mmCIF file of C-alpha atoms in Angstrom:
data_model
loop_
_atom_site.group_PDB
_atom_site.id
_atom_site.type_symbol
_atom_site.label_atom_id
_atom_site.label_comp_id
_atom_site.label_asym_id
_atom_site.label_seq_id
_atom_site.Cartn_x
_atom_site.Cartn_y
_atom_site.Cartn_z
ATOM 1 C CA UNK A 1 -0.047 0.049 -0.217
ATOM 2 C CA UNK A 2 1.284 3.523 -0.819
ATOM 3 C CA UNK A 3 1.827 6.223 1.510
ATOM 4 C CA UNK A 4 0.935 10.167 1.086
ATOM 5 C CA UNK A 5 2.060 12.850 3.449
ATOM 6 C CA UNK A 6 -0.202 15.819 3.470
ATOM 7 C CA UNK A 7 0.706 19.351 4.824
ATOM 8 C CA UNK A 8 -2.142 21.401 6.302
ATOM 9 C CA UNK A 9 -2.699 23.990 8.881
ATOM 10 C CA UNK A 10 -2.791 23.271 12.506
ATOM 11 C CA UNK A 11 -6.578 24.226 12.513
ATOM 12 C CA UNK A 12 -7.520 21.960 9.732
ATOM 13 C CA UNK A 13 -5.463 19.170 11.235
ATOM 14 C CA UNK A 14 -7.523 19.437 14.500
ATOM 15 C CA UNK A 15 -10.794 19.570 12.490
ATOM 16 C CA UNK A 16 -9.699 16.490 10.635
ATOM 17 C CA UNK A 17 -8.858 14.679 13.772
ATOM 18 C CA UNK A 18 -12.043 15.404 15.555
ATOM 19 C CA UNK A 19 -13.907 14.642 12.494
ATOM 20 C CA UNK A 20 -12.387 11.338 12.064
ATOM 21 C CA UNK A 21 -13.007 10.609 15.919
ATOM 22 C CA UNK A 22 -16.653 11.427 15.493
ATOM 23 C CA UNK A 23 -17.100 9.084 12.389
ATOM 24 C CA UNK A 24 -15.015 6.403 14.312
ATOM 25 C CA UNK A 25 -12.238 6.514 11.407
ATOM 26 C CA UNK A 26 -8.635 6.997 11.493
ATOM 27 C CA UNK A 27 -7.461 10.284 9.969
ATOM 28 C CA UNK A 28 -5.910 8.233 7.195
ATOM 29 C CA UNK A 29 -9.278 6.511 6.444
ATOM 30 C CA UNK A 30 -11.115 9.638 6.345
ATOM 31 C CA UNK A 31 -8.320 11.556 4.093
ATOM 32 C CA UNK A 32 -8.391 8.412 1.556
ATOM 33 C CA UNK A 33 -12.172 8.349 1.427
ATOM 34 C CA UNK A 34 -12.359 12.054 0.503
ATOM 35 C CA UNK A 35 -9.448 11.955 -1.855
ATOM 36 C CA UNK A 36 -10.933 8.801 -3.658
ATOM 37 C CA UNK A 37 -14.277 10.272 -3.786
ATOM 38 C CA UNK A 38 -13.064 13.657 -5.243
ATOM 39 C CA UNK A 39 -11.212 11.695 -8.115
ATOM 40 C CA UNK A 40 -14.121 9.539 -8.849
ATOM 41 C CA UNK A 41 -16.444 12.718 -9.104
ATOM 42 C CA UNK A 42 -14.124 14.276 -11.410
ATOM 43 C CA UNK A 43 -13.929 11.051 -13.424
ATOM 44 C CA UNK A 44 -17.603 11.271 -13.975
ATOM 45 C CA UNK A 45 -17.105 14.571 -16.047
ATOM 46 C CA UNK A 46 -13.490 14.231 -17.427
ATOM 47 C CA UNK A 47 -12.753 11.510 -19.663
ATOM 48 C CA UNK A 48 -8.975 11.689 -18.973
ATOM 49 C CA UNK A 49 -9.545 10.946 -15.383
ATOM 50 C CA UNK A 50 -12.066 8.218 -16.331
ATOM 51 C CA UNK A 51 -9.461 6.684 -18.420
ATOM 52 C CA UNK A 52 -7.001 6.567 -15.460
ATOM 53 C CA UNK A 53 -9.399 4.615 -13.530
ATOM 54 C CA UNK A 54 -10.194 2.307 -16.341
ATOM 55 C CA UNK A 55 -6.648 1.663 -17.084
ATOM 56 C CA UNK A 56 -6.167 0.468 -13.523
ATOM 57 C CA UNK A 57 -9.501 -1.442 -13.362
ATOM 58 C CA UNK A 58 -11.201 0.725 -10.921
ATOM 59 C CA UNK A 59 -14.823 1.219 -11.327
ATOM 60 C CA UNK A 60 -16.579 4.473 -10.441
ATOM 61 C CA UNK A 61 -17.661 4.613 -6.796
ATOM 62 C CA UNK A 62 -21.336 4.169 -6.552
ATOM 63 C CA UNK A 63 -21.790 7.318 -4.457
ATOM 64 C CA UNK A 64 -21.116 9.581 -7.381
ATOM 65 C CA UNK A 65 -24.052 8.327 -9.540
#
């Protein structure tokens, strides 16, 4: 599994940490889900992005329908 480091303000970090706790998720799980959903929403309207997902055999997240 790959790893990503994200820089953010201390305020945003605190919000993310509290949000993750409220959702009973890790900060990593929340960040991954948000980034994934953003890419999938973009793929719905951008053929280049859709092609990236297709190339890697990734189907669109049903939440973007």
